[in-house]
Amino acid sequence: MRFFVLSALASLAWASSDYSGPLRPQVRFSPPHGFMNDPNGLFLDPKGIYHLYYQYNPTGLVAGNQHWGHATSRDLYHWTNQRIAISPDNSDEAIFSGSAVVDSENTSGFFPDQDDGVVAIYTLDTPEAETQHIAYSRDGGYSFTKYASNPVIDSNSTDFRDPQVVWHPETQKWVMAVAYAKDLVIGFYTSPNLKDWTHASNFSQKGLPGDQFECPNMVKFSVDEIDEEKHVLFISINPGAPLGGSTTMYLVGHFNGTHFTAEDPFKLADFSKDNYAAQWYSNIPEDQDPISIAWASNWQYTEEVPTGQLEGYRGSNSLPRVNTLQKVDGTWTVTSAPYDGLSTVKGPLISRQSTRNGDIAVDFSKVDSNAISFDVEVSGIFGPQATGEVIFNFTSSTGEDFLDGGIHLDSGEFWINRAGTHGFTTADNKAFTPSFNTTIPSFANGRFSYSGVIDRSLLEIFLNGGEQSATTSFFPNSPLDVLTVSARSLGKGTTVKVNAWGLESGWNS
Ligand code: FRU
């Protein structure tokens, strides 16, 4: 009985929500209440609406009681909360992560009279097993009916989850990537109709990091440089990430319809600690670059962060990102940038300044959203030994909190440090490690640039146009509302330019 009362309350949760709290991201999605983890079922519908489902506990502030929450958007920045899309049938079940596809050709037979039917493919988690299930939607993804002959794949395992399905035009089949989590193996299955699945191959490789694999996504990239297509297999690992807890890695290679072959060693998708379980949109036009959204947290501390006590929710997504595959310093690299240059939330330019040495201050206390985007361009880094540093420091005009980072030009080290945000620190959870860094191997043409989007409790940083990126959550006691970029001890001829834009809240309309 309790389960059904809670479920009924849960389905009302979408109706009211308050996105004004001082830690609530304004240009990124977070749930109306309760606990959110992985993005699920990302697909673009034929009307141009982006759907986002997500792992959702509507009745608690920690994981458990997993549903598929649902939100929609026309631009990936302004979101509308929808009713919960898929719920467990009883308190022993959890609806775990998965994907969604538009079955425009009615391969499944669920949609005799329409070309916009949607099929969700997800893991049903019970104490006895994890099995793969499907549910279909005849109303464009707003409500789902569970398939009567579920499960569609049962492999007698309690650690077999997170199916991602894509259409493979060359073989005219659906292809599923799914994690045998504890075996550190990604299985590939194929199907003509989303109901009947055949095991095609297993991918694993010695030397990959992680204690469990989760949320695989196989993504096709067109590579302009070589006029060819490549596949990238993204694998989320938790626990056992090199920096602790959860992270996403990827392998660039080739998929032939049944088997994935990696061509390069693995790379990490992010050099900070809060980028997990990324998913890629299905059904976007063939000529567009892939679009992804990740969960911006880490299982080591996500159930303790202070947004729960203070604002009644936990979990936010990364920015929507556009990804490309490019050769960087000789190896294939997935680059990322904010989708569409943040266009629909980008407000006025609030600063355009340059310096050779000294501080540039940008006061954004008057920007209502408390969110800005900024870019820092360093040019003229020449000479036998580059010197100096270009630091960013976000401070609070009303308190002691700060968040800083920047580049040491001599060593090429770029760092981010969240130790100065006092609402949640290593004293609360020792895994909330303060600092992250990476190395820039060389400054091509004497240039280096970084850009970022800060949004109350999240910072994403993109280096050299997104060749490397970082997602960092932080929890200040007082809002960060002043940016100072400091150029120190730069070599002769080195110049720093800083631009900053106020952002408009995606939650205002
Ligand atoms: C990843 C994950 C998935 C699982 C889901 C449960 O964060 O553990 O493997 O499907 O979350 O909420």
Short mmCIF file of C-alpha atoms and ligand atoms in Angstrom, two decimals:
data_model
loop_
_atom_site.label_atom_id
_atom_site.label_comp_id
_atom_site.label_asym_id
_atom_site.label_seq_id
_atom_site.Cartn_x
_atom_site.Cartn_y
_atom_site.Cartn_z
CA MET A 1 0.00 0.00 0.00
CA ARG A 2 2.76 2.40 1.05
CA PHE A 3 4.44 1.81 -2.33
CA PHE A 4 1.31 2.83 -4.27
CA VAL A 5 0.71 5.95 -2.15
CA LEU A 6 4.32 6.99 -2.70
CA SER A 7 4.00 6.27 -6.40
CA ALA A 8 0.86 8.37 -6.65
CA LEU A 9 2.59 11.24 -4.86
CA ALA A 10 5.59 10.80 -7.12
CA SER A 11 3.57 11.22 -10.26
CA LEU A 12 2.44 14.62 -8.96
CA ALA A 13 5.98 15.76 -8.24
CA TRP A 14 6.43 17.21 -11.74
CA ALA A 15 3.58 19.63 -11.18
CA SER A 16 5.29 22.07 -8.84
CA SER A 17 8.94 22.96 -8.66
CA ASP A 18 11.12 25.78 -7.50
CA TYR A 19 14.28 26.47 -9.46
CA SER A 20 15.28 29.67 -7.64
CA GLY A 21 17.56 28.22 -4.93
CA PRO A 22 21.09 29.65 -4.78
CA LEU A 23 22.69 26.31 -5.76
CA ARG A 24 20.24 25.44 -8.59
CA PRO A 25 21.83 25.45 -12.02
CA GLN A 26 20.00 27.80 -14.41
CA VAL A 27 21.23 26.66 -17.83
CA ARG A 28 21.42 22.96 -16.99
CA PHE A 29 18.71 20.47 -16.16
CA SER A 30 18.04 19.29 -12.62
CA PRO A 31 14.95 17.44 -11.35
CA PRO A 32 11.99 19.23 -9.74
CA HIS A 33 12.51 17.41 -6.43
CA GLY A 34 14.19 14.26 -5.22
CA PHE A 35 17.25 12.46 -6.53
CA MET A 36 18.50 12.25 -10.13
CA ASN A 37 21.35 10.31 -11.66
CA ASP A 38 21.97 9.16 -15.26
CA PRO A 39 20.35 10.75 -18.31
CA ASN A 40 18.30 8.10 -20.12
CA GLY A 41 16.52 7.69 -23.44
CA LEU A 42 17.71 10.90 -25.10
CA PHE A 43 15.94 11.28 -28.44
CA LEU A 44 14.85 14.07 -30.77
CA ASP A 45 11.24 13.70 -31.86
CA PRO A 46 10.00 14.46 -35.37
CA LYS A 47 8.44 17.71 -34.15
CA GLY A 48 11.86 19.03 -33.10
CA ILE A 49 11.43 18.44 -29.36
CA TYR A 50 14.35 17.01 -27.42
CA HIS A 51 13.32 14.44 -24.84
CA LEU A 52 15.34 13.77 -21.72
CA TYR A 53 14.50 10.91 -19.38
CA TYR A 54 16.56 10.37 -16.28
CA GLN A 55 17.14 8.02 -13.39
CA TYR A 56 14.82 9.44 -10.79
CA ASN A 57 13.89 8.74 -7.21
CA PRO A 58 10.90 11.06 -6.78
CA THR A 59 10.40 10.11 -3.13
CA GLY A 60 13.89 10.45 -1.68
CA LEU A 61 17.14 12.39 -1.80
CA VAL A 62 19.34 9.35 -2.40
CA ALA A 63 19.24 6.67 -5.10
CA GLY A 64 16.58 3.96 -4.81
CA ASN A 65 13.01 3.53 -6.08
CA GLN A 66 14.30 4.27 -9.59
CA HIS A 67 11.85 5.63 -12.18
CA TRP A 68 12.34 7.32 -15.54
CA GLY A 69 11.69 11.01 -14.93
CA HIS A 70 10.98 13.03 -18.09
CA ALA A 71 11.52 16.56 -19.39
CA THR A 72 11.32 18.15 -22.84
CA SER A 73 13.00 21.08 -24.54
CA ARG A 74 13.20 22.80 -27.91
CA ASP A 75 16.73 24.07 -27.41
CA LEU A 76 18.25 21.85 -24.66
CA TYR A 77 18.44 24.87 -22.31
CA HIS A 78 14.77 25.66 -21.54
CA TRP A 79 13.19 22.56 -20.04
CA THR A 80 9.61 21.62 -19.26
CA ASN A 81 9.09 18.94 -16.64
CA GLN A 82 6.75 16.19 -17.78
CA ARG A 83 5.02 13.41 -15.87
CA ILE A 84 7.17 10.46 -14.87
CA ALA A 85 7.41 8.26 -17.97
CA ILE A 86 8.17 4.74 -16.66
CA SER A 87 7.54 3.49 -13.10
CA PRO A 88 8.27 0.21 -11.36
CA ASP A 89 5.31 -2.13 -10.82
CA ASN A 90 6.21 -3.00 -7.25
CA SER A 91 8.68 -2.09 -4.53
CA ASP A 92 11.12 -4.90 -5.48
CA GLU A 93 11.67 -3.46 -8.95
CA ALA A 94 13.71 -0.56 -10.19
CA ILE A 95 13.64 0.90 -13.70
CA PHE A 96 17.35 1.34 -14.46
CA SER A 97 19.14 3.16 -17.24
CA GLY A 98 18.55 2.71 -20.94
CA SER A 99 17.84 4.43 -24.21
CA ALA A 100 14.97 5.32 -26.55
CA VAL A 101 14.55 5.21 -30.31
CA VAL A 102 11.99 6.45 -32.81
CA ASP A 103 10.70 3.39 -34.68
CA SER A 104 9.61 5.32 -37.77
CA GLU A 105 9.44 2.18 -39.96
CA ASN A 106 7.39 0.24 -37.39
CA THR A 107 9.97 -2.54 -37.22
CA SER A 108 8.53 -3.48 -33.82
CA GLY A 109 4.96 -3.78 -35.04
CA PHE A 110 3.78 -1.62 -32.12
CA PHE A 111 2.90 1.27 -34.42
CA PRO A 112 0.67 0.18 -37.33
CA ASP A 113 -0.75 3.67 -37.91
CA GLN A 114 2.08 6.06 -37.16
CA ASP A 115 5.68 6.88 -38.01
CA ASP A 116 6.56 8.61 -34.73
CA GLY A 117 6.32 5.68 -32.32
CA VAL A 118 8.94 5.55 -29.57
CA VAL A 119 10.45 2.47 -27.97
CA ALA A 120 12.31 2.69 -24.66
CA ILE A 121 14.85 -0.03 -23.90
CA TYR A 122 15.85 -0.23 -20.22
CA THR A 123 17.12 -2.54 -17.50
CA LEU A 124 14.70 -3.94 -14.96
CA ASP A 125 16.63 -4.38 -11.75
CA THR A 126 15.32 -6.78 -9.10
CA PRO A 127 17.11 -8.56 -6.24
CA GLU A 128 17.25 -11.70 -8.46
CA ALA A 129 18.38 -10.34 -11.82
CA GLU A 130 19.03 -7.49 -14.21
CA THR A 131 17.21 -8.06 -17.50
CA GLN A 132 16.55 -5.91 -20.56
CA HIS A 133 13.00 -4.71 -21.15
CA ILE A 134 11.18 -2.58 -23.69
CA ALA A 135 8.16 -0.27 -23.48
CA TYR A 136 6.43 1.55 -26.33
CA SER A 137 4.86 4.97 -26.59
CA ARG A 138 2.19 5.88 -29.14
CA ASP A 139 1.96 9.49 -27.93
CA GLY A 140 5.48 10.59 -28.83
CA GLY A 141 7.27 9.59 -25.65
CA TYR A 142 4.97 11.00 -22.95
CA SER A 143 3.45 7.72 -21.75
CA PHE A 144 4.69 4.16 -22.19
CA THR A 145 3.16 0.67 -22.20
CA LYS A 146 5.43 -2.12 -21.05
CA TYR A 147 5.79 -4.93 -23.61
CA ALA A 148 3.82 -8.00 -22.51
CA SER A 149 6.63 -10.46 -23.33
CA ASN A 150 9.39 -8.76 -21.34
CA PRO A 151 12.22 -9.39 -20.70
CA VAL A 152 13.64 -9.22 -24.21
CA ILE A 153 17.09 -10.31 -22.97
CA ASP A 154 17.80 -12.36 -19.87
CA SER A 155 21.35 -13.47 -19.31
CA ASN A 156 20.97 -14.90 -15.80
CA SER A 157 22.96 -12.11 -14.25
CA THR A 158 22.50 -9.56 -11.48
CA ASP A 159 25.00 -7.20 -13.14
CA PHE A 160 23.87 -6.83 -16.73
CA ARG A 161 22.56 -3.37 -17.53
CA ASP A 162 22.18 -0.06 -19.36
CA PRO A 163 21.20 -0.97 -22.95
CA GLN A 164 21.88 1.66 -25.60
CA VAL A 165 20.26 0.99 -28.95
CA VAL A 166 21.14 2.54 -32.31
CA TRP A 167 20.00 1.79 -35.86
CA HIS A 168 22.74 0.33 -38.07
CA PRO A 169 21.72 1.23 -41.63
CA GLU A 170 24.31 -1.00 -43.37
CA THR A 171 22.85 -4.19 -41.85
CA GLN A 172 19.30 -2.80 -41.46
CA LYS A 173 19.34 -3.90 -37.82
CA TRP A 174 19.07 -2.39 -34.39
CA VAL A 175 22.28 -2.76 -32.39
CA MET A 176 22.42 -2.78 -28.61
CA ALA A 177 25.49 -2.11 -26.48
CA VAL A 178 24.97 -3.33 -22.91
CA ALA A 179 27.28 -3.71 -19.91
CA TYR A 180 28.21 -6.96 -18.18
CA ALA A 181 29.16 -4.64 -15.36
CA LYS A 182 31.38 -6.74 -13.11
CA ASP A 183 32.99 -8.67 -15.98
CA LEU A 184 34.24 -5.39 -17.50
CA VAL A 185 32.71 -6.45 -20.80
CA ILE A 186 30.40 -4.67 -23.23
CA GLY A 187 28.04 -7.01 -25.06
CA PHE A 188 26.64 -6.28 -28.52
CA TYR A 189 23.26 -7.66 -29.57
CA THR A 190 21.37 -7.18 -32.84
CA SER A 191 17.67 -7.22 -33.64
CA PRO A 192 15.39 -6.65 -36.62
CA ASN A 193 12.45 -5.55 -34.47
CA LEU A 194 13.59 -4.46 -30.97
CA LYS A 195 11.88 -7.54 -29.51
CA ASP A 196 14.06 -10.46 -30.62
CA TRP A 197 17.73 -10.02 -29.85
CA THR A 198 20.74 -12.10 -30.91
CA HIS A 199 24.05 -11.93 -29.11
CA ALA A 200 26.67 -10.77 -31.65
CA SER A 201 29.93 -10.19 -29.77
CA ASN A 202 31.61 -9.12 -26.56
CA PHE A 203 34.12 -6.32 -26.31
CA SER A 204 36.73 -6.19 -23.58
CA GLN A 205 40.32 -5.16 -23.44
CA LYS A 206 43.08 -5.68 -20.90
CA GLY A 207 44.33 -2.65 -19.05
CA LEU A 208 41.15 -0.60 -19.04
CA PRO A 209 40.46 1.14 -15.72
CA GLY A 210 37.43 0.46 -13.53
CA ASP A 211 35.84 -2.08 -11.19
CA GLN A 212 32.52 -2.06 -13.06
CA PHE A 213 31.43 -0.92 -16.51
CA GLU A 214 28.13 0.90 -16.92
CA CYS A 215 26.15 2.92 -19.47
CA PRO A 216 27.95 2.10 -22.74
CA ASN A 217 27.18 4.34 -25.69
CA MET A 218 28.41 3.61 -29.18
CA VAL A 219 28.39 6.77 -31.25
CA LYS A 220 29.07 7.25 -34.94
CA PHE A 221 31.22 10.26 -35.90
CA SER A 222 31.82 11.60 -39.39
CA VAL A 223 35.38 12.75 -39.59
CA ASP A 224 35.84 15.62 -42.04
CA GLU A 225 39.64 15.32 -42.09
CA ILE A 226 39.57 11.85 -43.61
CA ASP A 227 36.09 11.85 -45.08
CA GLU A 228 35.29 8.68 -43.19
CA GLU A 229 33.12 7.42 -40.35
CA LYS A 230 34.42 6.15 -37.06
CA HIS A 231 32.69 4.73 -34.03
CA VAL A 232 33.49 5.74 -30.49
CA LEU A 233 32.59 3.42 -27.63
CA PHE A 234 32.00 5.42 -24.45
CA ILE A 235 32.08 3.36 -21.26
CA SER A 236 31.21 4.74 -17.86
CA ILE A 237 33.19 3.23 -15.01
CA ASN A 238 32.11 3.10 -11.39
CA PRO A 239 33.67 2.43 -8.99
CA GLY A 240 37.31 2.46 -9.89
CA ALA A 241 37.80 5.68 -11.86
CA PRO A 242 41.41 6.88 -11.89
CA LEU A 243 40.42 9.93 -9.79
CA GLY A 244 38.08 7.86 -7.61
CA GLY A 245 34.45 6.84 -8.03
CA SER A 246 32.87 7.44 -11.41
CA THR A 247 34.10 8.71 -14.75
CA THR A 248 33.64 8.17 -18.47
CA MET A 249 36.29 6.82 -20.82
CA TYR A 250 36.17 6.23 -24.55
CA LEU A 251 37.76 4.14 -27.23
CA VAL A 252 37.91 5.24 -30.85
CA GLY A 253 37.52 2.49 -33.39
CA HIS A 254 35.30 0.79 -35.87
CA PHE A 255 32.02 -1.14 -35.66
CA ASN A 256 31.16 -3.53 -38.48
CA GLY A 257 27.59 -4.36 -37.52
CA THR A 258 28.52 -7.07 -35.02
CA HIS A 259 31.96 -6.33 -33.58
CA PHE A 260 33.66 -3.22 -32.20
CA THR A 261 37.42 -2.90 -32.67
CA ALA A 262 39.38 -0.25 -30.82
CA GLU A 263 42.10 1.47 -32.84
CA ASP A 264 43.64 3.65 -30.14
CA PRO A 265 44.27 3.36 -26.38
CA PHE A 266 41.42 4.56 -24.14
CA LYS A 267 41.08 8.21 -23.12
CA LEU A 268 39.15 9.81 -20.28
CA ALA A 269 36.33 12.10 -21.34
CA ASP A 270 36.94 14.66 -18.60
CA PHE A 271 39.84 15.72 -16.35
CA SER A 272 37.70 16.53 -13.32
CA LYS A 273 35.39 14.32 -11.27
CA ASP A 274 31.77 15.13 -12.12
CA ASN A 275 30.98 13.79 -15.57
CA TYR A 276 29.26 10.43 -15.65
CA ALA A 277 26.89 8.22 -17.62
CA ALA A 278 26.81 10.49 -20.66
CA GLN A 279 24.23 9.63 -23.31
CA TRP A 280 24.01 10.70 -26.94
CA TYR A 281 20.82 11.87 -28.66
CA SER A 282 19.25 9.44 -31.06
CA ASN A 283 17.30 10.45 -34.18
CA ILE A 284 19.22 13.68 -34.83
CA PRO A 285 19.75 14.49 -38.55
CA GLU A 286 22.59 12.49 -40.17
CA ASP A 287 24.52 15.64 -41.10
CA GLN A 288 24.66 16.96 -37.52
CA ASP A 289 27.42 16.37 -35.01
CA PRO A 290 26.54 14.12 -32.05
CA ILE A 291 24.95 15.79 -29.00
CA SER A 292 25.44 14.50 -25.48
CA ILE A 293 24.35 15.18 -21.91
CA ALA A 294 26.09 13.72 -18.85
CA TRP A 295 25.21 13.53 -15.18
CA ALA A 296 27.37 16.11 -13.38
CA SER A 297 28.20 14.25 -10.20
CA ASN A 298 30.10 11.32 -8.75
CA TRP A 299 28.74 8.29 -6.88
CA GLN A 300 31.35 8.82 -4.14
CA TYR A 301 29.50 11.85 -2.73
CA THR A 302 26.36 12.51 -4.77
CA GLU A 303 24.01 11.30 -2.03
CA GLU A 304 25.47 13.77 0.49
CA VAL A 305 25.74 17.05 -1.41
CA PRO A 306 23.99 19.96 0.35
CA THR A 307 21.41 20.73 -2.35
CA GLY A 308 19.41 17.91 -0.72
CA GLN A 309 19.04 19.49 2.72
CA LEU A 310 18.96 23.06 1.42
CA GLU A 311 16.88 22.88 -1.74
CA GLY A 312 15.14 19.51 -1.81
CA TYR A 313 16.89 17.98 -4.83
CA ARG A 314 20.14 16.24 -5.70
CA GLY A 315 21.68 15.78 -9.15
CA SER A 316 22.22 18.05 -12.16
CA ASN A 317 23.19 17.44 -15.73
CA SER A 318 26.13 18.78 -17.64
CA LEU A 319 25.54 21.31 -20.37
CA PRO A 320 24.25 19.81 -23.57
CA ARG A 321 27.38 19.37 -25.64
CA VAL A 322 28.20 19.03 -29.30
CA ASN A 323 30.99 16.56 -29.92
CA THR A 324 33.38 16.08 -32.80
CA LEU A 325 36.21 13.65 -33.44
CA GLN A 326 39.52 15.28 -34.34
CA LYS A 327 43.19 14.47 -34.38
CA VAL A 328 44.78 16.37 -31.49
CA ASP A 329 48.54 16.03 -30.96
CA GLY A 330 48.49 12.95 -33.15
CA THR A 331 45.63 10.98 -31.55
CA TRP A 332 41.88 10.85 -32.14
CA THR A 333 40.12 12.98 -29.57
CA VAL A 334 36.45 13.65 -28.84
CA THR A 335 36.05 17.41 -28.49
CA SER A 336 33.14 19.09 -26.77
CA ALA A 337 31.53 22.51 -26.78
CA PRO A 338 28.28 23.87 -25.34
CA TYR A 339 25.46 23.00 -27.75
CA ASP A 340 24.76 25.79 -30.25
CA GLY A 341 27.16 28.14 -28.47
CA LEU A 342 24.61 28.58 -25.63
CA SER A 343 22.71 30.72 -28.15
CA THR A 344 19.23 30.79 -26.64
CA VAL A 345 20.45 31.58 -23.13
CA LYS A 346 23.35 33.84 -24.04
CA GLY A 347 22.73 37.33 -22.66
CA PRO A 348 24.65 40.56 -23.22
CA LEU A 349 28.43 40.80 -23.32
CA ILE A 350 29.33 42.06 -19.86
CA SER A 351 33.06 42.36 -20.35
CA ARG A 352 35.60 42.59 -23.17
CA GLN A 353 39.03 43.48 -21.87
CA SER A 354 42.66 42.67 -22.52
CA THR A 355 45.92 42.87 -20.60
CA ARG A 356 49.60 41.95 -20.76
CA ASN A 357 49.99 41.75 -17.00
CA GLY A 358 47.53 42.49 -14.22
CA ASP A 359 43.92 41.76 -13.25
CA ILE A 360 40.69 41.93 -15.20
CA ALA A 361 37.62 41.95 -12.96
CA VAL A 362 34.11 41.06 -14.11
CA ASP A 363 31.42 41.80 -11.54
CA PHE A 364 28.34 39.74 -12.39
CA SER A 365 26.39 40.30 -9.20
CA LYS A 366 23.71 42.05 -11.32
CA VAL A 367 23.23 39.05 -13.63
CA ASP A 368 19.93 37.61 -12.32
CA SER A 369 20.73 34.01 -13.18
CA ASN A 370 24.09 34.20 -11.37
CA ALA A 371 25.41 32.27 -14.38
CA ILE A 372 27.92 33.49 -16.96
CA SER A 373 30.03 32.14 -19.76
CA PHE A 374 33.53 33.45 -20.32
CA ASP A 375 36.53 32.92 -22.53
CA VAL A 376 40.17 33.68 -22.02
CA GLU A 377 42.52 33.84 -25.02
CA VAL A 378 46.24 33.91 -24.50
CA SER A 379 48.30 34.76 -27.57
CA GLY A 380 51.95 35.46 -28.34
CA ILE A 381 53.27 32.61 -26.16
CA PHE A 382 56.66 32.47 -27.88
CA GLY A 383 60.28 32.13 -26.89
CA PRO A 384 62.41 29.22 -25.75
CA GLN A 385 60.55 28.97 -22.45
CA ALA A 386 56.99 30.23 -21.94
CA THR A 387 56.56 31.93 -18.57
CA GLY A 388 53.83 33.18 -16.29
CA GLU A 389 50.31 32.15 -15.51
CA VAL A 390 46.77 33.14 -16.41
CA ILE A 391 44.46 32.46 -13.49
CA PHE A 392 40.70 32.70 -13.10
CA ASN A 393 39.23 33.25 -9.66
CA PHE A 394 35.52 33.35 -8.89
CA THR A 395 34.85 35.08 -5.58
CA SER A 396 31.79 36.14 -3.66
CA SER A 397 30.94 39.79 -3.00
CA THR A 398 29.00 38.71 0.09
CA GLY A 399 31.14 35.94 1.60
CA GLU A 400 34.43 34.11 1.75
CA ASP A 401 33.92 31.47 -0.94
CA PHE A 402 36.08 31.20 -4.04
CA LEU A 403 36.80 28.79 -6.89
CA ASP A 404 39.96 29.16 -8.93
CA GLY A 405 42.16 27.64 -11.58
CA GLY A 406 44.21 28.49 -14.61
CA ILE A 407 47.27 27.74 -16.69
CA HIS A 408 50.96 27.71 -15.75
CA LEU A 409 52.52 28.51 -19.09
CA ASP A 410 55.94 27.13 -18.18
CA SER A 411 54.78 23.60 -17.35
CA GLY A 412 51.60 23.61 -19.45
CA GLU A 413 49.64 22.53 -16.38
CA PHE A 414 46.00 23.60 -16.23
CA TRP A 415 44.26 23.24 -12.88
CA ILE A 416 40.90 23.79 -11.16
CA ASN A 417 40.53 24.02 -7.38
CA ARG A 418 37.24 23.91 -5.48
CA ALA A 419 38.74 23.91 -1.95
CA GLY A 420 37.57 27.50 -1.41
CA THR A 421 33.85 26.69 -1.64
CA HIS A 422 32.85 25.95 1.91
CA GLY A 423 29.32 24.47 1.69
CA PHE A 424 30.72 20.98 1.06
CA THR A 425 34.37 20.00 1.40
CA THR A 426 36.68 17.07 2.05
CA ALA A 427 35.75 17.49 5.73
CA ASP A 428 32.20 16.37 4.75
CA ASN A 429 33.34 13.60 2.42
CA LYS A 430 36.99 12.90 1.79
CA ALA A 431 36.29 11.81 -1.77
CA PHE A 432 35.19 15.38 -2.62
CA THR A 433 38.77 15.99 -3.68
CA PRO A 434 39.56 19.66 -4.21
CA SER A 435 41.79 19.93 -7.24
CA PHE A 436 42.11 18.60 -10.75
CA ASN A 437 44.67 19.13 -13.41
CA THR A 438 45.76 18.28 -16.90
CA THR A 439 48.62 19.14 -19.20
CA ILE A 440 48.66 21.11 -22.43
CA PRO A 441 51.49 19.51 -24.40
CA SER A 442 52.23 22.53 -26.63
CA PHE A 443 50.92 25.95 -27.56
CA ALA A 444 50.29 25.73 -31.29
CA ASN A 445 50.92 29.07 -33.01
CA GLY A 446 51.75 30.59 -29.62
CA ARG A 447 48.13 30.41 -28.51
CA PHE A 448 46.08 28.84 -25.74
CA SER A 449 42.46 29.45 -24.85
CA TYR A 450 40.04 28.33 -22.23
CA SER A 451 36.37 28.98 -21.76
CA GLY A 452 33.86 28.10 -19.11
CA VAL A 453 30.26 28.22 -18.00
CA ILE A 454 29.68 28.81 -14.29
CA ASP A 455 26.19 28.25 -13.02
CA ARG A 456 25.75 28.56 -9.21
CA SER A 457 27.09 25.10 -8.28
CA LEU A 458 28.61 23.81 -11.53
CA LEU A 459 31.57 24.82 -13.65
CA GLU A 460 32.42 23.32 -17.00
CA ILE A 461 35.74 24.27 -18.57
CA PHE A 462 36.76 23.73 -22.21
CA LEU A 463 40.42 23.98 -23.20
CA ASN A 464 41.53 25.00 -26.69
CA GLY A 465 38.03 24.86 -28.17
CA GLY A 466 37.05 21.71 -26.26
CA GLU A 467 40.07 19.47 -26.93
CA GLN A 468 39.90 18.77 -23.21
CA SER A 469 37.09 19.47 -20.78
CA ALA A 470 36.23 19.34 -17.11
CA THR A 471 32.99 19.28 -15.15
CA THR A 472 33.26 20.36 -11.52
CA SER A 473 30.50 20.62 -8.95
CA PHE A 474 31.05 22.97 -6.01
CA PHE A 475 28.86 24.24 -3.22
CA PRO A 476 29.53 27.76 -1.95
CA ASN A 477 27.91 29.21 1.18
CA SER A 478 27.60 32.55 -0.61
CA PRO A 479 27.05 32.99 -4.35
CA LEU A 480 30.14 33.42 -6.52
CA ASP A 481 29.52 36.65 -8.43
CA VAL A 482 32.88 38.22 -9.35
CA LEU A 483 35.37 36.80 -11.85
CA THR A 484 38.95 38.01 -11.77
CA VAL A 485 41.35 36.91 -14.49
CA SER A 486 44.94 37.57 -13.48
CA ALA A 487 47.85 37.58 -15.88
CA ARG A 488 51.15 37.26 -14.05
CA SER A 489 54.79 37.27 -15.17
CA LEU A 490 53.92 36.77 -18.83
CA GLY A 491 56.65 36.83 -21.43
CA LYS A 492 57.16 39.84 -23.68
CA GLY A 493 54.52 39.91 -26.38
CA THR A 494 52.02 37.63 -24.61
CA THR A 495 48.51 39.10 -24.42
CA VAL A 496 45.37 37.98 -22.61
CA LYS A 497 41.85 38.78 -23.81
CA VAL A 498 38.80 38.10 -21.65
CA ASN A 499 35.17 38.09 -22.78
CA ALA A 500 32.21 37.35 -20.52
CA TRP A 501 28.50 37.09 -21.17
CA GLY A 502 25.61 37.02 -18.71
CA LEU A 503 23.36 34.00 -19.18
CA GLU A 504 19.60 33.94 -19.03
CA SER A 505 17.92 31.35 -16.90
CA GLY A 506 16.40 28.44 -18.78
CA TRP A 507 13.77 28.15 -16.06
CA ASN A 508 12.17 31.59 -16.38
CA SER A 509 9.76 31.09 -19.22
C1 FRU B 1 24.98 4.36 -13.32
C2 FRU B 1 23.96 3.37 -12.79
C3 FRU B 1 23.53 2.42 -13.88
C4 FRU B 1 22.18 1.99 -13.42
C5 FRU B 1 21.64 3.22 -12.77
C6 FRU B 1 20.79 2.97 -11.56
O1 FRU B 1 25.05 5.53 -12.59
O2 FRU B 1 24.48 2.69 -11.69
O3 FRU B 1 24.42 1.36 -14.11
O4 FRU B 1 21.37 1.57 -14.49
O5 FRU B 1 22.75 4.01 -12.41
O6 FRU B 1 20.20 4.16 -11.11
#
